[in-house]
Short mmCIF file of C-alpha atoms in Angstrom, two decimals:
data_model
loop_
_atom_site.label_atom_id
_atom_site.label_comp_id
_atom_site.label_asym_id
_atom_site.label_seq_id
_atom_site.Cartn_x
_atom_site.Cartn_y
_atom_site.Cartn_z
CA UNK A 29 -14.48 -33.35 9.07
CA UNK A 30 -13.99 -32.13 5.53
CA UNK A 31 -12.45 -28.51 7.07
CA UNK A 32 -13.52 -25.34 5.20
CA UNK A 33 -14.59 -25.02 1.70
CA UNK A 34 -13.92 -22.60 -0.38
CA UNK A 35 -15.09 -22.22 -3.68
CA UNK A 36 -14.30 -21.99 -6.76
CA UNK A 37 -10.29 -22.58 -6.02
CA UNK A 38 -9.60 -20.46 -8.98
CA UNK A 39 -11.36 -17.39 -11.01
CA UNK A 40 -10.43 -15.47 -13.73
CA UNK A 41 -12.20 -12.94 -14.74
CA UNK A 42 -12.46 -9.54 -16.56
CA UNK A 43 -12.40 -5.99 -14.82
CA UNK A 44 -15.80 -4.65 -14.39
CA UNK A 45 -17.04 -8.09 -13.57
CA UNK A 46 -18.89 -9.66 -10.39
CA UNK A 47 -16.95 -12.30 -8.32
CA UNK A 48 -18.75 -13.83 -5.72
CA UNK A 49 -16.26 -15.72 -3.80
CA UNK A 50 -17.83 -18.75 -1.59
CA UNK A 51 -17.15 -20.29 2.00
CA UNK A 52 -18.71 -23.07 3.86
CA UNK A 53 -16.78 -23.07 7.55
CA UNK A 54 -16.24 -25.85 9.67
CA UNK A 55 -19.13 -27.41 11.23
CA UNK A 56 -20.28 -26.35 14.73
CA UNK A 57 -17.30 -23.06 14.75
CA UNK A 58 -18.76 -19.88 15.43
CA UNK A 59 -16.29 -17.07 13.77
CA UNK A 60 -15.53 -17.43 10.40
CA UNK A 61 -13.06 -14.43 8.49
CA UNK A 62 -12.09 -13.47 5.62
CA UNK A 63 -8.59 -12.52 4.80
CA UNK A 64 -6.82 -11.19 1.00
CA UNK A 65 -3.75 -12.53 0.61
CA UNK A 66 -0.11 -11.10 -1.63
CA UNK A 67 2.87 -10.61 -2.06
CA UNK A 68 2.95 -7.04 -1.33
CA UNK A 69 0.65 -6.82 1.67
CA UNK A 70 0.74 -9.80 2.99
CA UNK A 71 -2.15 -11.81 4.63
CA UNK A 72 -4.83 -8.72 5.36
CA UNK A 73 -8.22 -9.37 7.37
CA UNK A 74 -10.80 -8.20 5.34
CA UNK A 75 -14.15 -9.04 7.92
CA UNK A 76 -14.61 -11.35 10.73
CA UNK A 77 -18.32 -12.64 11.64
CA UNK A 78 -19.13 -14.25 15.20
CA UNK A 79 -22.61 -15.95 15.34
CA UNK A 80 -23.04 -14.93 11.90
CA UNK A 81 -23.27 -11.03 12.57
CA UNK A 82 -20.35 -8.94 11.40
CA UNK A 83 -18.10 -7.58 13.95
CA UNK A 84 -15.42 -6.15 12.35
CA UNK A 85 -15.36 -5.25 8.58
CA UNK A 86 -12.68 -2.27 8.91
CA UNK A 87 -10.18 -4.03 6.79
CA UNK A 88 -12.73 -4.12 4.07
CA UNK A 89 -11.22 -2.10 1.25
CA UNK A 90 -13.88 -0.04 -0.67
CA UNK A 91 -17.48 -0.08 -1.10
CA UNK A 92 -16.88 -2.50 -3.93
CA UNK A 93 -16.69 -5.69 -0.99
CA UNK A 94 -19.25 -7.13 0.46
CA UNK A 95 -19.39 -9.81 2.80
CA UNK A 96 -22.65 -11.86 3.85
CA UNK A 97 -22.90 -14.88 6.39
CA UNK A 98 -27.04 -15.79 5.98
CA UNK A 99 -26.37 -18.86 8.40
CA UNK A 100 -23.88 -20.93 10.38
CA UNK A 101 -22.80 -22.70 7.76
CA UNK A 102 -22.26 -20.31 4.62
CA UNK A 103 -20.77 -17.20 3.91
CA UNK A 104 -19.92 -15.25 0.66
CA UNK A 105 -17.63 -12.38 -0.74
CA UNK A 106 -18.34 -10.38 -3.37
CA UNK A 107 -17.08 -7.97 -5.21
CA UNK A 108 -18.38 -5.74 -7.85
CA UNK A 109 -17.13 -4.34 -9.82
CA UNK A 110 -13.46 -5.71 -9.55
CA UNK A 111 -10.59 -4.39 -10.65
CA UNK A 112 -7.18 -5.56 -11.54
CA UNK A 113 -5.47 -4.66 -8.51
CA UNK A 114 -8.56 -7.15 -6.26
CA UNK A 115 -6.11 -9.97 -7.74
CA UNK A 116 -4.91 -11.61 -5.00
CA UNK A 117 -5.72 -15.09 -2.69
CA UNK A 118 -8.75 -14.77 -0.87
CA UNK A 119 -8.73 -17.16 2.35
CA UNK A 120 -11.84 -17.35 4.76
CA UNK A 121 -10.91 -19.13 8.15
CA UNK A 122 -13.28 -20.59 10.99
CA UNK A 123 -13.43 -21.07 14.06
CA UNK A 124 -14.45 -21.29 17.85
CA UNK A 125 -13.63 -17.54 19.06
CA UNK A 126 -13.54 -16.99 22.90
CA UNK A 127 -10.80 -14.49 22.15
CA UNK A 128 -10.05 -12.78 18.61
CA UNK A 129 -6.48 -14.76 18.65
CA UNK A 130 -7.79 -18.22 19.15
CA UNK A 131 -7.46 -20.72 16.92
CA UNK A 132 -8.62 -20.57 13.00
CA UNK A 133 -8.91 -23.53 10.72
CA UNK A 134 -8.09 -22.13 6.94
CA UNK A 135 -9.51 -23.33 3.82
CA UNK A 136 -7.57 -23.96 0.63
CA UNK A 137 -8.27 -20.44 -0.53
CA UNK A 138 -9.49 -18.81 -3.89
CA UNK A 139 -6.95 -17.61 -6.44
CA UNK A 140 -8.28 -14.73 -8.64
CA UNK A 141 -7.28 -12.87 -11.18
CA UNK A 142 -8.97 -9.82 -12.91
CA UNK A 143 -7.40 -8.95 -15.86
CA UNK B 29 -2.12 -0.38 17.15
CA UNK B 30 0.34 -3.43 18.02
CA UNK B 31 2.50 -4.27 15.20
CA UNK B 32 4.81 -7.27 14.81
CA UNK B 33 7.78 -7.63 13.33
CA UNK B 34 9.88 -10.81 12.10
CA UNK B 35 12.69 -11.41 9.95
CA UNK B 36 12.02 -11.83 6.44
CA UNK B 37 13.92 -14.76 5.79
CA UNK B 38 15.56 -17.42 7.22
CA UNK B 39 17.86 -20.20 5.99
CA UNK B 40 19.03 -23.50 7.76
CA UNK B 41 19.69 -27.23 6.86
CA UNK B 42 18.41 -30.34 7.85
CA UNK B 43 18.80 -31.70 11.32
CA UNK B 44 19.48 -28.21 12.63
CA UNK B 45 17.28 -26.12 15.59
CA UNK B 46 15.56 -23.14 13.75
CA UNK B 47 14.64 -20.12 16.18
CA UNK B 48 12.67 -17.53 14.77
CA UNK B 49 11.42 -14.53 16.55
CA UNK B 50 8.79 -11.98 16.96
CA UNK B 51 8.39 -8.61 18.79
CA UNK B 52 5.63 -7.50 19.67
CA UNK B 53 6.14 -4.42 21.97
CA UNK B 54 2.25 -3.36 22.69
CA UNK B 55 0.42 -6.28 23.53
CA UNK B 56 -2.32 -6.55 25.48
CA UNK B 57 -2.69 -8.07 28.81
CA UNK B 58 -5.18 -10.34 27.70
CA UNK B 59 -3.54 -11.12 24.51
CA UNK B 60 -2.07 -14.74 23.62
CA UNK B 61 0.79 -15.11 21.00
CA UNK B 62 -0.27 -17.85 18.25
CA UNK B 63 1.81 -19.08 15.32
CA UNK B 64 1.34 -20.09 12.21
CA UNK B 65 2.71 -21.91 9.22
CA UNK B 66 1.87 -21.68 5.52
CA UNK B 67 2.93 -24.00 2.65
CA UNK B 68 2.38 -22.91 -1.38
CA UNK B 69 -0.81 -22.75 -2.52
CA UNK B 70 -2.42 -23.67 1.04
CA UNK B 71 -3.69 -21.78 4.00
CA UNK B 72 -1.99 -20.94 7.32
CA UNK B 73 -2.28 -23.85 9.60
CA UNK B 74 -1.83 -23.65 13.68
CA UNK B 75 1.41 -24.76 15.36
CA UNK B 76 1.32 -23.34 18.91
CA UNK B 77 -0.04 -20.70 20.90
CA UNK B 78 1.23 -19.33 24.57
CA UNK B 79 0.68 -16.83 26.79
CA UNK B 80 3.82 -16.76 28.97
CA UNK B 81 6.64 -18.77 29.78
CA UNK B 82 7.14 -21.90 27.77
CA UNK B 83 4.98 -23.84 25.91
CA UNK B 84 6.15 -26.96 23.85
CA UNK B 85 4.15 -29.36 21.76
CA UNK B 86 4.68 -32.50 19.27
CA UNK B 87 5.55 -29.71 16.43
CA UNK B 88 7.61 -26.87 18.48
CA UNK B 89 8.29 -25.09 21.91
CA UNK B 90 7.28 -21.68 22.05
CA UNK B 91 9.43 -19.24 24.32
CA UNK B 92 8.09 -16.37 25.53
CA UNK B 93 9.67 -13.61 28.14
CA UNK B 94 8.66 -12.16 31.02
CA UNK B 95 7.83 -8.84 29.73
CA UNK B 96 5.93 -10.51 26.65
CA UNK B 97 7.28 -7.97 24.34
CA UNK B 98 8.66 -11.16 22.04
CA UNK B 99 8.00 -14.81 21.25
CA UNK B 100 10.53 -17.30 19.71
CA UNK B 101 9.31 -20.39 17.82
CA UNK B 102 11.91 -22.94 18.00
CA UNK B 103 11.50 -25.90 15.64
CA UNK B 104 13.59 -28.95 16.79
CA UNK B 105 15.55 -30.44 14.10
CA UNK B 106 14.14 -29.30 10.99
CA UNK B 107 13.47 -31.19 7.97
CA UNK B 108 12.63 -30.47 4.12
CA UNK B 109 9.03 -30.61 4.26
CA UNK B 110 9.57 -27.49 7.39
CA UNK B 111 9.82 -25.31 4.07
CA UNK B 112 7.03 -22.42 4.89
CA UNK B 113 6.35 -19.00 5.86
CA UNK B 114 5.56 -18.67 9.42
CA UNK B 115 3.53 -16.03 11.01
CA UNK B 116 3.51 -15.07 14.33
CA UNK B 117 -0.20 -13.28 15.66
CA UNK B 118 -1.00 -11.23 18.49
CA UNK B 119 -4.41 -9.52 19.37
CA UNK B 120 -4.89 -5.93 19.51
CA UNK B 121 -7.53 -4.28 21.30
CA UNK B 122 -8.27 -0.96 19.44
CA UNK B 123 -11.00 0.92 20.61
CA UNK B 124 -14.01 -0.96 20.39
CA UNK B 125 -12.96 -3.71 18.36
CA UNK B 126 -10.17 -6.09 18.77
CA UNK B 127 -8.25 -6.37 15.42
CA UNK B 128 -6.15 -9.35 14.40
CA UNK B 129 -2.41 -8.10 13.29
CA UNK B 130 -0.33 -10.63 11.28
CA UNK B 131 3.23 -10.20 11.28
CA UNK B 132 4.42 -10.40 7.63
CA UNK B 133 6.18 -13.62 7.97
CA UNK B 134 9.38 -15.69 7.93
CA UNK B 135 10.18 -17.44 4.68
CA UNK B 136 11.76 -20.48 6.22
CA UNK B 137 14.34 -22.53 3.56
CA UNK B 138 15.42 -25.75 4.58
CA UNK B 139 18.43 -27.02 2.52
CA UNK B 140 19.52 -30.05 2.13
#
C-alpha cells in the first residue's frame, strides 16, 4: 500500500491567495483528519470525517477553512483567503475508527508558506 | 476537557532505557492511551497503544497504572535513529463529540 498522499508536499504562496491542500487516504480506512502542525501550537486537529461525513470540525479555525471529503478515497482543504499566520504543516491522517483514539496512518504532510 | 502533559525534552545516550511519561488526570473510562513518534519533515507514526496494565511490543512496553491517570513509554536501549518527538494521545469525550487531545510532545535526543 502506497499509505496516504498528500499533495503538493510544498506551497508557497502569497496572502490573499487560495490553497487547496489535497489528500488521498489509505485504501479501505474509514476516518480520515486533518491536523495543522507548529512550533507554537503544536499538532492541532483541524476536522475529522468518518464515512466521509464530517463529525467534528471544531478545531477548524475561521470561516476561511474548509474541508470536503466527496468520496472514500479523496479529501481536500482549502483555504481562502490565507494569511501569513495559516503557515504551518498541514497533515491529514486515515484510518479505521472504532474509537476516536485508534490508530491513524499519517501522510508526509504539506509545508506552506504564505508570505 | 482532558489535557496531557509531558516533559518537553529529554536527553539520553545510546544503549540506555529511555522512560518518558504522560499524565493524563481526566480520562475517560472508555479511553485507550496511544503513542506516537515523529521524525523531521515526516508524520507521526504509531508505536503502542494500551488500556491498562502493561503492554509491550517489538518497538516498546507501555506502562500504565491502576488509576490510569499516567502512561510511561519505555524504549529499551535506545539508539541514534530513536531521535523524535513523541506524543502521547488520549480521547476525550466532550459533550457530544469525542475530541482527540495531543500532548505537546517529548523532544527525544539520543547522543552518541
Amino acid at each position: 500500500d502506497a499509505g496516504v498522499i498528500q499533495s503538493p508536499r510544498h506551497e508557497v504562496t502569497e496572502m490573499g491567495q487560495e490553497v487547496t491542500l489535497r489528500c488521498k487516504p489509505i485504501s479501505g480506512h474509514n476516518s480520515l483528519f486533518w491536523y495543522r502542525q507548529t512550533m507554537m501550537r503544536g499538532l492541532e486537529l483541524l476536522i475529522y470525517f468518518n464515512n466521509n461525513v464530517p463529525i467534528d470540525d471544531s478545531g477548524m479555525p475561521e470561516d476561511r477553512f474548509s474541508a470536503k471529503m466527496p468520496n472514500a478515497s479523496f479529501s481536500t482543504l482549502k483555504i481562502q483567503p490565507s494569511e501569513p499566520r495559516d503557515s504551518a504543516v498541514y497533515f491529514c491522517a486515515s484510518g479505521v475508527q472504532r474509537e476516536i483514539t485508534d490508530t491513524q496512518y499519517f501522510g508526509p504532510g504539506t509545508r506552506l508558506t504564505v508570505l | 476537557l482532558a489535557k496531557t502533559t509531558q516533559p518537553i525534552s529529554m536527553d539520553s545516550y545510546e544503549g540506555q532505557e529511555v522512560n518518558i511519561t504522560c499524565s493524563h488526570n481526566n480520562i475517560a473510562t472508555n479511553d485507550y492511551i496511544t503513542w506516537y513518534q515523529q521524525f523531521p519533515s515526516q508524520g507521526p507514526r504509531f508505536i503502542i497503544q494500551g488500556y491498562k496494565t502493561k503492554v509491550t511490543n517489538e518497538v516498546a512496553s507501555l506502562f500504565i497504572p491502576a488509576d490510569r491517570k499516567s502512561s510511561t513509554l519505555s524504549l529499551p536501549r535506545v539508539s541514534l535513529s530513536d531521535t523524535a518527538v513523541y506524543y502521547c494521545l488520549v480521547g476525550d469525550n466532550a459533550g457530544n463529540n469525542r475530541k482527540l487531545i495531543w500532548g505537546l510532545g517529548t523532544s527525544l535526543a539520543v547522543n552518541p
